[in-house]
Each structure stands twice: as C-alpha cells, then as structure tokens.
CSV table of C-alpha atoms in Angstrom, one decimal:
chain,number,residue,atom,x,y,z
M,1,UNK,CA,-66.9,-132.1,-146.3
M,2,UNK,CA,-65.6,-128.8,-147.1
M,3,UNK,CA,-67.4,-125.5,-148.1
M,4,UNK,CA,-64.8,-124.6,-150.4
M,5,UNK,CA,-61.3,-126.4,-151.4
M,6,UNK,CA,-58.8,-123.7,-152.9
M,7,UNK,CA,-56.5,-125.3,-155.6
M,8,UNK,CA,-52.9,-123.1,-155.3
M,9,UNK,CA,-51.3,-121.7,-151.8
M,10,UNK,CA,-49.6,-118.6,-154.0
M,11,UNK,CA,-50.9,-115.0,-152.8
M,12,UNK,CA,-54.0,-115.4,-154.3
M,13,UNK,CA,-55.0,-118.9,-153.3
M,14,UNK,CA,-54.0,-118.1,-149.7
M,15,UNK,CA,-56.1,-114.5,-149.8
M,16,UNK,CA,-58.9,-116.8,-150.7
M,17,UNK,CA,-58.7,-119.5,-148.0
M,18,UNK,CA,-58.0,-116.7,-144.9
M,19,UNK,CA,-60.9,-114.5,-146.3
M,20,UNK,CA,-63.5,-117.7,-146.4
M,21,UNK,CA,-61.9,-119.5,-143.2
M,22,UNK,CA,-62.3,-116.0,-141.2
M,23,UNK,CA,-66.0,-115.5,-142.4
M,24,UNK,CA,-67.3,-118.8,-140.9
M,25,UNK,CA,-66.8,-121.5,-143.9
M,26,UNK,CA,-64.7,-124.9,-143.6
M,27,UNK,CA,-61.9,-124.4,-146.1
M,28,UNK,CA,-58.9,-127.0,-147.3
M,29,UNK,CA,-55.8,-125.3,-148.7
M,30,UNK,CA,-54.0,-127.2,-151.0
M,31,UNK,CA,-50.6,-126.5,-152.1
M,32,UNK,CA,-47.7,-128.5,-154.0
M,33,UNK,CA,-45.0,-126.5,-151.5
M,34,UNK,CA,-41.4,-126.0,-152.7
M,35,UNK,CA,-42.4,-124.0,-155.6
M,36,UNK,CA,-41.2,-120.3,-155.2
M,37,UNK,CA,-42.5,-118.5,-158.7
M,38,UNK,CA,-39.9,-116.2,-160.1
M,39,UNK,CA,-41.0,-112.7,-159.1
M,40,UNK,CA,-39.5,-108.9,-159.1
M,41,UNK,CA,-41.5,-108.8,-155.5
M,42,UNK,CA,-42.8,-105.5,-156.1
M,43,UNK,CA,-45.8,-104.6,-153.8
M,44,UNK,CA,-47.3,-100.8,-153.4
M,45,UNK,CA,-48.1,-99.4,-150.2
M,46,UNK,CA,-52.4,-100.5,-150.9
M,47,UNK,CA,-51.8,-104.1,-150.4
M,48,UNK,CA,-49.7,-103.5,-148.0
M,49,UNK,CA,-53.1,-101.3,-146.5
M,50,UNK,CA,-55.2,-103.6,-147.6
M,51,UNK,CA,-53.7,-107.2,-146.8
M,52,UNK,CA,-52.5,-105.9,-143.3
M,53,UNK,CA,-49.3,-107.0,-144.2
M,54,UNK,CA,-46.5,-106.6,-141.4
M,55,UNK,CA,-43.4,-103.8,-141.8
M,56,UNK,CA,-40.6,-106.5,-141.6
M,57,UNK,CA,-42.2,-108.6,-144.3
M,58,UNK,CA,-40.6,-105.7,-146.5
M,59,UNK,CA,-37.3,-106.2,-147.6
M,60,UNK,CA,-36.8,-103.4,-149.0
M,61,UNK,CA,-38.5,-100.2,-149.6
M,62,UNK,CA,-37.3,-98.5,-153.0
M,63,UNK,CA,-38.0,-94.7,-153.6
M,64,UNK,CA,-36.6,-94.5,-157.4
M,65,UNK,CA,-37.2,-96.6,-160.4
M,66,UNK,CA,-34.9,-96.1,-163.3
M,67,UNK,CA,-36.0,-96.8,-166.9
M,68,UNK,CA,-33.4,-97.6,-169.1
M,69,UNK,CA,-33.6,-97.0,-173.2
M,70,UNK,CA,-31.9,-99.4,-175.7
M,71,UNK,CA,-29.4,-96.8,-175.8
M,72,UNK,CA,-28.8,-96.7,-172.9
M,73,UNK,CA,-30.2,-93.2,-171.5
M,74,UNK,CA,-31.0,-93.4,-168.4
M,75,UNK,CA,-34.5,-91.8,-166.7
M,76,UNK,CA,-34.4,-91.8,-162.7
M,77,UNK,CA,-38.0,-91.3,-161.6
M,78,UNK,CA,-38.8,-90.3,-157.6
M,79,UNK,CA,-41.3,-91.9,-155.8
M,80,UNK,CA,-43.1,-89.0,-154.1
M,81,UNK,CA,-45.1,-89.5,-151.2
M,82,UNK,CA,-44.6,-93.4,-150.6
M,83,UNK,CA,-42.4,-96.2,-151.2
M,84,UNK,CA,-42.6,-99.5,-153.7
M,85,UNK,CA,-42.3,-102.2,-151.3
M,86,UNK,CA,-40.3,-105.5,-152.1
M,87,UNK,CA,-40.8,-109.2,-150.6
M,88,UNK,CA,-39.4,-112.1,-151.0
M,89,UNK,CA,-41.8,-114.5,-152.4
M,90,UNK,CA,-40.5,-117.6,-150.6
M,91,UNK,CA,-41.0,-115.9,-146.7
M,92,UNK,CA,-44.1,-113.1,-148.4
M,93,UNK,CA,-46.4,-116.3,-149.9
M,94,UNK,CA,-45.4,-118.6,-146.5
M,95,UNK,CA,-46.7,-116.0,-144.6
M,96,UNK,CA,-49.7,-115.7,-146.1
M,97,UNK,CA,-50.2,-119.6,-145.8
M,98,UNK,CA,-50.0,-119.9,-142.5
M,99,UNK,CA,-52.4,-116.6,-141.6
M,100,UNK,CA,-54.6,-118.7,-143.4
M,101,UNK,CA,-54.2,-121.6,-141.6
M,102,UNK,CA,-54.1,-119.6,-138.3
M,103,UNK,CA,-57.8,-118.6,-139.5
M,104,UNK,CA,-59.2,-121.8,-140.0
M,105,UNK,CA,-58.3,-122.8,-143.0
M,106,UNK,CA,-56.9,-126.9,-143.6
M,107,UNK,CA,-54.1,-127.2,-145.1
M,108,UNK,CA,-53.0,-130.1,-147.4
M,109,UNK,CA,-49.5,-130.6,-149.6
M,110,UNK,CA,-49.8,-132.0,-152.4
M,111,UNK,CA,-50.5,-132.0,-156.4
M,112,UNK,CA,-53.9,-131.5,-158.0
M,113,UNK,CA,-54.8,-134.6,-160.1
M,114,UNK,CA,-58.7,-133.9,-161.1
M,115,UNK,CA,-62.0,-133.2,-159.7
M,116,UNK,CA,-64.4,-135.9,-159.7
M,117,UNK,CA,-67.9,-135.4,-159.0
M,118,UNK,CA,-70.3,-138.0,-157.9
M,119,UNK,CA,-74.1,-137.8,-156.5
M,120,UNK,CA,-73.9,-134.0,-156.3
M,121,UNK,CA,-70.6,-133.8,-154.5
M,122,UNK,CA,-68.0,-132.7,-155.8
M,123,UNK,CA,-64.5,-133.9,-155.1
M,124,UNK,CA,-60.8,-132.5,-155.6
M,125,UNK,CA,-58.7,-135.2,-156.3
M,126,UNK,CA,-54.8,-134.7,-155.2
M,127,UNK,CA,-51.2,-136.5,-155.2
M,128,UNK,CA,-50.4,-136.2,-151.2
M,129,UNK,CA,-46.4,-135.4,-151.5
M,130,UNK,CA,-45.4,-137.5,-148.6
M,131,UNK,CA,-47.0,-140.5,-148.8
M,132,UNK,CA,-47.9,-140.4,-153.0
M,133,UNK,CA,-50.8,-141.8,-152.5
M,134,UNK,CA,-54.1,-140.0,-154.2
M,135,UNK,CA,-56.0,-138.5,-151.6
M,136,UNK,CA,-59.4,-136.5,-152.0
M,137,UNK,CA,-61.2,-133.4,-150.8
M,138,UNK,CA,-65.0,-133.8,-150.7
M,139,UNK,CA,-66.5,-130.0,-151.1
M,140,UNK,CA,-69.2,-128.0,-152.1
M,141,UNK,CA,-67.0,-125.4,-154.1
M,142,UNK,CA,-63.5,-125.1,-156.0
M,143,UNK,CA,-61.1,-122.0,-156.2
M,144,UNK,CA,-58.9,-122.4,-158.7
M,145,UNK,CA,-55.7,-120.5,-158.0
M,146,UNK,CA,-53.0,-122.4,-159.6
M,147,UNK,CA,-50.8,-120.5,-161.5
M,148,UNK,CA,-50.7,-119.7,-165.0
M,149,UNK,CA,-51.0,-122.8,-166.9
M,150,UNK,CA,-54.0,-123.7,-164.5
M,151,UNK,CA,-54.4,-127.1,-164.4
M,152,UNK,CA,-58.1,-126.6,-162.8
M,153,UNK,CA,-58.6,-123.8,-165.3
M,154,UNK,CA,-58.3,-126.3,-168.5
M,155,UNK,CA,-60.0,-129.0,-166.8
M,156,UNK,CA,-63.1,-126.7,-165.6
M,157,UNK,CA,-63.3,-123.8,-167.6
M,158,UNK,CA,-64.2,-122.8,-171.0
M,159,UNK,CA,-61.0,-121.2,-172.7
M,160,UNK,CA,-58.9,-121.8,-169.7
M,161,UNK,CA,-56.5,-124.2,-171.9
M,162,UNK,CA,-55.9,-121.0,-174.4
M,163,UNK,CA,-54.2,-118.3,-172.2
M,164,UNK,CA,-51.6,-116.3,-173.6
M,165,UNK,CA,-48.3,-115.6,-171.2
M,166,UNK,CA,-44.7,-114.9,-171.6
M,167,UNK,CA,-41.7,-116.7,-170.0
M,168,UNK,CA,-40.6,-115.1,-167.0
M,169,UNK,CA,-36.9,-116.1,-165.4
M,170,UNK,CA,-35.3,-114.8,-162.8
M,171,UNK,CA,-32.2,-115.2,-160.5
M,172,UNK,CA,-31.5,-114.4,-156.7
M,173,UNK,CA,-28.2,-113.3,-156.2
M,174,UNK,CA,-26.5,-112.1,-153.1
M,175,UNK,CA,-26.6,-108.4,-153.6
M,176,UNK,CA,-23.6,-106.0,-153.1
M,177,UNK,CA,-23.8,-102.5,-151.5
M,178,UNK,CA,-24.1,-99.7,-154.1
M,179,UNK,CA,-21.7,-100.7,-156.7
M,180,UNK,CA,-20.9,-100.2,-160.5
M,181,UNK,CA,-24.8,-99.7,-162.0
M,182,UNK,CA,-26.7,-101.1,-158.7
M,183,UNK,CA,-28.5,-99.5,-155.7
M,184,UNK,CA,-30.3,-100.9,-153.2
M,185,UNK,CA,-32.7,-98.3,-153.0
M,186,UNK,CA,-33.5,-98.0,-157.1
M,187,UNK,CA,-35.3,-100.7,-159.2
M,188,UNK,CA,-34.0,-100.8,-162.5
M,189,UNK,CA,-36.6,-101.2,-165.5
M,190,UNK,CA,-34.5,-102.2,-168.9
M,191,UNK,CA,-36.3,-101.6,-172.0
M,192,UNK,CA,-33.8,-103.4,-174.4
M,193,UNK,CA,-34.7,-105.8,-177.2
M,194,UNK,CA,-31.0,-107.6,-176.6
M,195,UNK,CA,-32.8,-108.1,-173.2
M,196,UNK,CA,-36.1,-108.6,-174.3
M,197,UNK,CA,-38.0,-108.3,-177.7
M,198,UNK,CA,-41.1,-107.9,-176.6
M,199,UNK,CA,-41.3,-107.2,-172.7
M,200,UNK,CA,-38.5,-105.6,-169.8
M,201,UNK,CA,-36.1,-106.6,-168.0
M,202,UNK,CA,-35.3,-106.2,-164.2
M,203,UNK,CA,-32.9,-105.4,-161.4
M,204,UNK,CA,-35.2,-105.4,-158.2
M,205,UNK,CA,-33.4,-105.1,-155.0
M,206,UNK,CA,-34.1,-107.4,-151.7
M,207,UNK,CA,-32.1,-105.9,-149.0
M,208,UNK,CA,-29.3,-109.3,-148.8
M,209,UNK,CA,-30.2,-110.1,-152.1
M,210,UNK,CA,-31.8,-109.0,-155.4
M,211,UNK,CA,-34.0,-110.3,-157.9
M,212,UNK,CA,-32.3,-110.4,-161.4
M,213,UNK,CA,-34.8,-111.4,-164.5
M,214,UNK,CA,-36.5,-110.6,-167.8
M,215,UNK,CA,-39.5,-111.9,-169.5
M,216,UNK,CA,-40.4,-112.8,-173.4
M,217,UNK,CA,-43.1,-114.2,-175.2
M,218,UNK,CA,-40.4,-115.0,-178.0
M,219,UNK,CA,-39.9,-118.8,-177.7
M,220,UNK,CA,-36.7,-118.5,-179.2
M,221,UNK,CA,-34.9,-116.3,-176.4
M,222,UNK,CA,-32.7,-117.9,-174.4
M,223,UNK,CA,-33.8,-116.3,-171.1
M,224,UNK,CA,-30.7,-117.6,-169.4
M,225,UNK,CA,-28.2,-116.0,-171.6
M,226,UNK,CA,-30.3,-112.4,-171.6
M,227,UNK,CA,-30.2,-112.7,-167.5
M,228,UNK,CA,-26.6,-112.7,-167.8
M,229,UNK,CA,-26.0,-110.1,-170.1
M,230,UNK,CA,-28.0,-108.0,-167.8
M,231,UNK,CA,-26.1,-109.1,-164.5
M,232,UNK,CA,-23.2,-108.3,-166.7
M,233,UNK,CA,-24.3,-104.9,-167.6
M,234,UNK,CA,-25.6,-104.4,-164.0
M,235,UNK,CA,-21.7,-105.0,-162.7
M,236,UNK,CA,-23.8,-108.5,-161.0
M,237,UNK,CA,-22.1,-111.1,-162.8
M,238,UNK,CA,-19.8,-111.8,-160.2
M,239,UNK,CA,-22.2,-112.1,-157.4
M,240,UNK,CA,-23.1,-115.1,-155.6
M,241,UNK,CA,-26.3,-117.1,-157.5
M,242,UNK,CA,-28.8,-118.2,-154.2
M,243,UNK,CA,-31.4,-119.4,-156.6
M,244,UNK,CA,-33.0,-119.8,-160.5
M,245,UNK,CA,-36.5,-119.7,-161.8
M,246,UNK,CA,-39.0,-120.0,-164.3
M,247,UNK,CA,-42.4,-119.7,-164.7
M,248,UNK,CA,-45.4,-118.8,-167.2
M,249,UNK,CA,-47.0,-114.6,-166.8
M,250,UNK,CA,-50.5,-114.4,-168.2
M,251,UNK,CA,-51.0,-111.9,-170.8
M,252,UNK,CA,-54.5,-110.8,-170.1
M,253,UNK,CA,-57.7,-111.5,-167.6
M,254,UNK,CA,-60.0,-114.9,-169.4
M,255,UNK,CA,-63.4,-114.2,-170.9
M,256,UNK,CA,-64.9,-116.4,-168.1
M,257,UNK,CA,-63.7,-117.1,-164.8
M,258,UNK,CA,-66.2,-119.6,-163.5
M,259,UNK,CA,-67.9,-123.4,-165.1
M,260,UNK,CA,-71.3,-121.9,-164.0
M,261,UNK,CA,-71.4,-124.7,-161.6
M,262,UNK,CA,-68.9,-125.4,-159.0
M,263,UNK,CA,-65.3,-124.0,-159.9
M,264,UNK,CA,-64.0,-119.8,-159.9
M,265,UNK,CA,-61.2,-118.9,-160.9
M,266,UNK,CA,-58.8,-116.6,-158.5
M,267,UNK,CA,-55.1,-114.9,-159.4
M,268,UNK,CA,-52.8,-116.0,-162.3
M,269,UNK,CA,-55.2,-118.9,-163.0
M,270,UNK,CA,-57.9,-116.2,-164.0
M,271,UNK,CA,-55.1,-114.2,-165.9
M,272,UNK,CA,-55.0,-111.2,-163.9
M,273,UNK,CA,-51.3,-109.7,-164.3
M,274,UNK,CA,-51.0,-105.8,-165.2
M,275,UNK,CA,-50.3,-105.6,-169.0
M,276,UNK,CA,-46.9,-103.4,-169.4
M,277,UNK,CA,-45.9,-103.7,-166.0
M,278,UNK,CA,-45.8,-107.5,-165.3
M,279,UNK,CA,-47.2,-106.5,-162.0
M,280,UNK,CA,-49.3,-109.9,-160.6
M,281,UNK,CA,-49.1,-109.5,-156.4
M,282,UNK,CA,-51.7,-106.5,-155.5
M,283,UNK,CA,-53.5,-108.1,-158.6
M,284,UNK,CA,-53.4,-111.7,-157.6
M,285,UNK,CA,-54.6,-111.0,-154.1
M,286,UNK,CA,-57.4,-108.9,-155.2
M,287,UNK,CA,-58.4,-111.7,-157.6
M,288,UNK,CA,-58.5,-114.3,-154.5
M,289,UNK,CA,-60.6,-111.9,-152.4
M,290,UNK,CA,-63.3,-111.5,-155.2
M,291,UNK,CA,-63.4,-115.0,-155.4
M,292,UNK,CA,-63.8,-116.1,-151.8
M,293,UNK,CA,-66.5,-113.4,-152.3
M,294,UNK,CA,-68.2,-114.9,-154.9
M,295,UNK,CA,-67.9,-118.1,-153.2
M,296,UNK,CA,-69.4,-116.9,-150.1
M,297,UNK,CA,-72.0,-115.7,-152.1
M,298,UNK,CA,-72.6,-118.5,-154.1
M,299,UNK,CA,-73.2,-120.8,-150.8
M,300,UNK,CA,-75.3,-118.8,-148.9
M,301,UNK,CA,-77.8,-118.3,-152.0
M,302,UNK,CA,-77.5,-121.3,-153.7
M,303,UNK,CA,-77.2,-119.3,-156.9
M,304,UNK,CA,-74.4,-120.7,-159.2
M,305,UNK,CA,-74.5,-117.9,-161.6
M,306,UNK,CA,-72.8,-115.6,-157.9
M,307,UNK,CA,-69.9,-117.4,-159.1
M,308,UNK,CA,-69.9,-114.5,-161.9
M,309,UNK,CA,-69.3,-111.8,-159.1
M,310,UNK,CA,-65.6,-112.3,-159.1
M,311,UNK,CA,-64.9,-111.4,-162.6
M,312,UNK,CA,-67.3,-108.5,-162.2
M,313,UNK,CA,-66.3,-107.0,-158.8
M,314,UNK,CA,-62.5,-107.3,-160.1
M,315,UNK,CA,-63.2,-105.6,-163.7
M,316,UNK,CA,-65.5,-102.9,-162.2
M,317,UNK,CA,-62.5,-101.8,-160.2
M,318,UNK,CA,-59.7,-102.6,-162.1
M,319,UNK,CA,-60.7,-102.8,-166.4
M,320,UNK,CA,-59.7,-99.1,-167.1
M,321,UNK,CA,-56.2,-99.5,-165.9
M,322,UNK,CA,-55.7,-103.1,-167.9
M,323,UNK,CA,-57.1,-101.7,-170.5
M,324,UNK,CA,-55.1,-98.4,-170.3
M,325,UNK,CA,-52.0,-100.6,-169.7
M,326,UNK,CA,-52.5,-103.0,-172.7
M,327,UNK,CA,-52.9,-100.0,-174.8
M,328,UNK,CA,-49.1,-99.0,-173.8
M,329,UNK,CA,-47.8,-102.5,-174.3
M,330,UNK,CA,-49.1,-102.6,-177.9
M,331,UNK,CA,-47.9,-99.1,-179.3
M,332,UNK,CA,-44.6,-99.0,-177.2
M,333,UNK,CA,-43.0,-102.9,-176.7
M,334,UNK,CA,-42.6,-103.4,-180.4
M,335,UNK,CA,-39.4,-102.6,-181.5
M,336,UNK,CA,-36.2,-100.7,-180.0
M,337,UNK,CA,-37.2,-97.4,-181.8
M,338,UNK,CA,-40.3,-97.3,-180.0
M,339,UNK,CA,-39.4,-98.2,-176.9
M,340,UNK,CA,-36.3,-95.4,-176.5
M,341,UNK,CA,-39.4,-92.9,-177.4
M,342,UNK,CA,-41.2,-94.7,-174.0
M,343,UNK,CA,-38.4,-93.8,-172.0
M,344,UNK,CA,-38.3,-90.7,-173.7
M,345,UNK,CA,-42.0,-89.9,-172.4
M,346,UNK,CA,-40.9,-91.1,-169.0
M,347,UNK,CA,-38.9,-88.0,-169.1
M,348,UNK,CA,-42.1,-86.1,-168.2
M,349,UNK,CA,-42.5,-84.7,-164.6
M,350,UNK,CA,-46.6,-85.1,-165.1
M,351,UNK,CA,-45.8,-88.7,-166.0
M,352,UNK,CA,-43.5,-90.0,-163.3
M,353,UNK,CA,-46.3,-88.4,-160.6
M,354,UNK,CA,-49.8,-89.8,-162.5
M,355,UNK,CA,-47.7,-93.1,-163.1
M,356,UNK,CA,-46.5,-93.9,-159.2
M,357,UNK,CA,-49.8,-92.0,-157.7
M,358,UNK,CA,-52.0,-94.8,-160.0
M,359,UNK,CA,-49.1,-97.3,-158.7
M,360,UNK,CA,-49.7,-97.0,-155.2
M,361,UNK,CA,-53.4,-96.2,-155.2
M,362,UNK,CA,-54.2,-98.9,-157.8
M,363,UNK,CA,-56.5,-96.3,-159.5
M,364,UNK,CA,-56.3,-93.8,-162.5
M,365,UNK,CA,-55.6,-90.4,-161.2
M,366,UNK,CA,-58.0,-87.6,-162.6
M,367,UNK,CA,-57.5,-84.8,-160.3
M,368,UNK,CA,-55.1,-82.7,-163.1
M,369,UNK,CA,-56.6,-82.5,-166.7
M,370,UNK,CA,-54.1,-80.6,-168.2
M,371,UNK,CA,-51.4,-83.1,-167.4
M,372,UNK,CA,-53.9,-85.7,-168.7
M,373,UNK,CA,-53.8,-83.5,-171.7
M,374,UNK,CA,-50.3,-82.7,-172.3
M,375,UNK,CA,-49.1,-86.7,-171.7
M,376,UNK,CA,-51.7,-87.3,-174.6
M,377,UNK,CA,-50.4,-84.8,-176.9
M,378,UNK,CA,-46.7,-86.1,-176.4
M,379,UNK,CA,-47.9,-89.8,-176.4
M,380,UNK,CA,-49.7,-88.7,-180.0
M,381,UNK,CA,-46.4,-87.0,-180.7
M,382,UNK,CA,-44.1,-90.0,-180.6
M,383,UNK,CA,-46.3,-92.5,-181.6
M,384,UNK,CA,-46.8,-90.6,-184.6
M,385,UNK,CA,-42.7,-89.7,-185.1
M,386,UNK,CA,-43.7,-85.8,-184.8
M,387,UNK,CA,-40.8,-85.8,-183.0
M,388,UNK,CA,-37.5,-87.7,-182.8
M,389,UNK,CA,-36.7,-90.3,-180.2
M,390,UNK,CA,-34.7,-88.5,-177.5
M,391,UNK,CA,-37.2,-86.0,-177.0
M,392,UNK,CA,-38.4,-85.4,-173.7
C-alpha cells in the first residue's frame, strides 16, 4: 500500500515523488520510459535555484535571444545579469527520476491502464513493459502527471478530456560551431506564419547538438516540412538528424485540477505551460511540488477538498503572468502584420530588461513604473496601427 502513486516520470511527476518520498510518505513512480517529449530545453536560473539542479546538467548557457519578424528583421536581445539555461530532456528528466528514487520513492515501468477502486482502496492499474502483464498499485492517493492528453486526467477529472494544445515537433541535430545564421550562445525565436500560423518557431542550442522545432495548433501544418524550411533558413539542413519528436503543448491551466476524492493533477496533465512562450519546465515542476503539497496535506488531515491547494498555491503565484502572457498571445500571434509589430516592440530596451528579469525570477517586475508606462503606450500604439510596423 502506497501513500501516493504518481502517474508520469516527466519533470513534474518526478518533482512530485522526490518531494513526497523525502517528507516521510511511501511513494510508487510510474513511468512508460523511452519517451523523450520534444522540448526547446529552456530553464531560467530559479529552477535551477529552486530544484537544486547540478552545473553540468546545463548544456548550454545562452546570454542572447534573437526574435526574428516575418520579414526577416532581426532583434538581438542581451540577457543581463543571468543566463537561460538549456538541458537535454532525455539526461535533465532521468536525472530527476532517479533523485526520486534515491529519496525513497518506488519506481515502476510501465503504461497506465485505469484506476480501479474497491472497499475504499484505491488502485492504479498499469501495463508492466517487460513482462506485459497488468500489474497494480494499491494507494491511498493519485498524482496525475501524464502529459498533455492525460490519460488519468479524462478518466478522473471533470473537463480533463477537453484541453486545448498545439502540436509541438522538434528535431535534434548535431550542431555546428557558429555558422551561416547559428550560434551556440543565441536562441533564435522565429515569428513567421510560413513557420507557424499561430505560434513560433525555434533554434535552441545544446552544446553537441541543438534542438530545431516549431509548434501549431493548425491541424493542417505539416510540422515536418516547416522544421525543414527552418533548418534550411538556419544554414542546418545539412546537419546530422540524432532524433524526431512530437508531442501535444496545453494551451492553458484546467478549471479543476482534482476529482474531490482521490486524484490531483500535477504539470502538463493540469495544463500548466506559459501562454506565448511555450515555456512548460519551471512551470511543470512547480505544478508537481504543489501537488505533492496538496497531497501531503490531504493525508495528514483527511480532508479531500486539500486536494484544491495545488491549483490555488500555483495560481496565487503564478495567474498574473498567464494571464499577462495569454493577453500577448491573443493580440500579437494572429497574423504576419501583427506579429512584425511584436518584434517591433521587442526593439525596446525597457522591454528586453522587464521581459528576461520576469524570465528568470518567474515574477512580474514592478520596481520601474515609467517603463511599465511607456511599454503600454507603444503596446496601445501598435495594436491600434498608430504607428507602422517597423517602428521601434
């Protein structure tokens, strides 16, 4: 019997399991393995803070990000005063696995099935991958923390089979040394509707390699074609393909998080990816801590409704910037015109700082009002055609 069984061995799942195993509770881990989600790898210097994660899990540590128009003018912001960190998701989510195992936590490979719940027990039912065979996990509580199209999160939880996302794909290429349009020390943002219609596009370097991608919500883009137009434009056709993937990016945070019985939700499976940016690591792994909070919580009172406390420690910190994000998404994603005046704003000294100091602190900056001011006034400006595109 378990305290809690966590559905999904990703960065959130495994934040989950290490928190609970290292606070005292019996915890299973389960986890298909083999699946490495397709990811730009980006991670700011907080998580890095706040996850105690090691130096040479860093691939790379990038100090410019260049946004690119669907003209193709280029904007080459500075990161001042830290660094945006870059992992590779097949050796950054391992890691976290096995911290969690060398906590306490149990760890079990396999696919989720169902939960089955008989005389007050509850029970997470699972494919094991070497044998086949179903297996189960008698438990008290469930984290759900299984990606996107959570399979625990339409089984469990009202509205968890409705979840918006776009189509992320990606390829890891052996990278070159600064050639043609590539640096290793820049990530490229490309706000191009040939790209994408709707969303970005991505050079993100690893050190040896470099993650290549783009996402839509537009079913009818063939991802795989606008990946290489962009190695092509990046001077990256030619370099060696290591890997390909695909996977689902949820759109915005569900309604409810919890069954108000037994089952929380943690991480992609609770929808918690930045709006605008894509950005789902810090996010994720914040998500899984609230929840191994609210599952702690939720054992040591006997309260089910605790189960709400990870939805409401996670938007109490984090709402205003989703919301401020979502807000950028909606007036700036929607066509080409709009999104060369985005780039245009990026011109902005005030905007490059409050943009990477909220990056890297995970919080909205207040400290210079004016600035606040004057972005609004050119955001208003823009939005509003006041002034032509390629104003900065």
């Amino acid at each position: 019997m378990y305290d809690v069984v966590v559905v999904g061995g990703g960065p959130s799942g495994a934040t989950a399991a290490e928190d609970l195993a290292r606070s005292g509770h019996k915890v299973a881990l389960l986890d298909r393995a083999g699946r490495i989600k397709p990811c730009g790898g980006a991670i700011p210097p907080r998580l890095v803070a706040d996850f105690d994660i090691p130096e040479d899990l860093l691939v790379a540590k990038i100090t410019t990000a260049r946004m690119i128009s669907p003209t193709g003018r280029k904007v080459d912001i500075p990161i001042e005063n830290g660094f945006v960190g870059m992992v590779d998701r097949e050796d950054f989510d391992e890691f976290l696995r096995v911290r969690a195992e060398a906590a306490g936590a149990v760890r079990a490979t396999g696919t989720y099935r169902r939960i089955e719940r008989e005389h007050g027990q509850v029970k997470v039912i699972y494919r094991d991958k070497v044998s086949g065979n179903e297996r189960e996990l008698p438990c008290k509580l469930v984290i759900g923390a299984d990606g996107a199209r959570s399979n625990v999160a339409r089984d469990e939880v009202e509205g968890g089979d409705r979840i918006p996302y776009v189509i992320a794909y990606h390829e890891i290429i052996a990278a070159p040394g600064k050639v043609g349009e590539y640096d290793p020390t820049r990530c490229d943002v490309i706000y191009d509707g040939r790209i994408s219609p709707d969303f970005y596009g991505w050079v993100f370097p690893h050190g040896k390699s470099a993650s290549v991608g783009m996402g839509s919500l537009v079913k009818e883009v063939d991802v795989k074609q606008a990946t290489a137009d962009l190695r092509l434009a990046s001077g990256l056709a030619e370099c060696e393909t290591i890997r390909k993937e695909g996977a689902p990016i949820p759109l915005k945070p569900l309604d409810r998080w919890d069954n108000g019985k037994d089952v929380v939700l943690a991480g992609d499976a609770a929808g918690v990816v930045a709006p605008s940016s894509g950005e789902g690591i810090y996010y994720a792994m914040a998500g899984g801590r609230v929840a191994a909070t609210a599952a702690a919580a939720t054992l040591a009172s006997g309260r089910v409704k605790d189960l709400r406390l990870a939805r409401q420690l996670f938007m109490k910190e984090h709402k205003t910037v989703f919301r401020v994000l979502a807000s950028m998404q909606n007036a700036y994603y929607k066509s080409d015109e709009r999104r060369e005046r985005f780039v245009s704003l990026c011109h902005d000294i005030d905007v490059q700082r409050l943009t990477f100091e909220a990056y890297m602190n995970k919080k909205l900056v207040k400290a210079r009002p004016m600035a606040h001011l004057k972005i609004g006034l050119k955001n208003l400006a823009h939005l509003t055609r006041l002034v032509p595109a390629a104003y900065t």
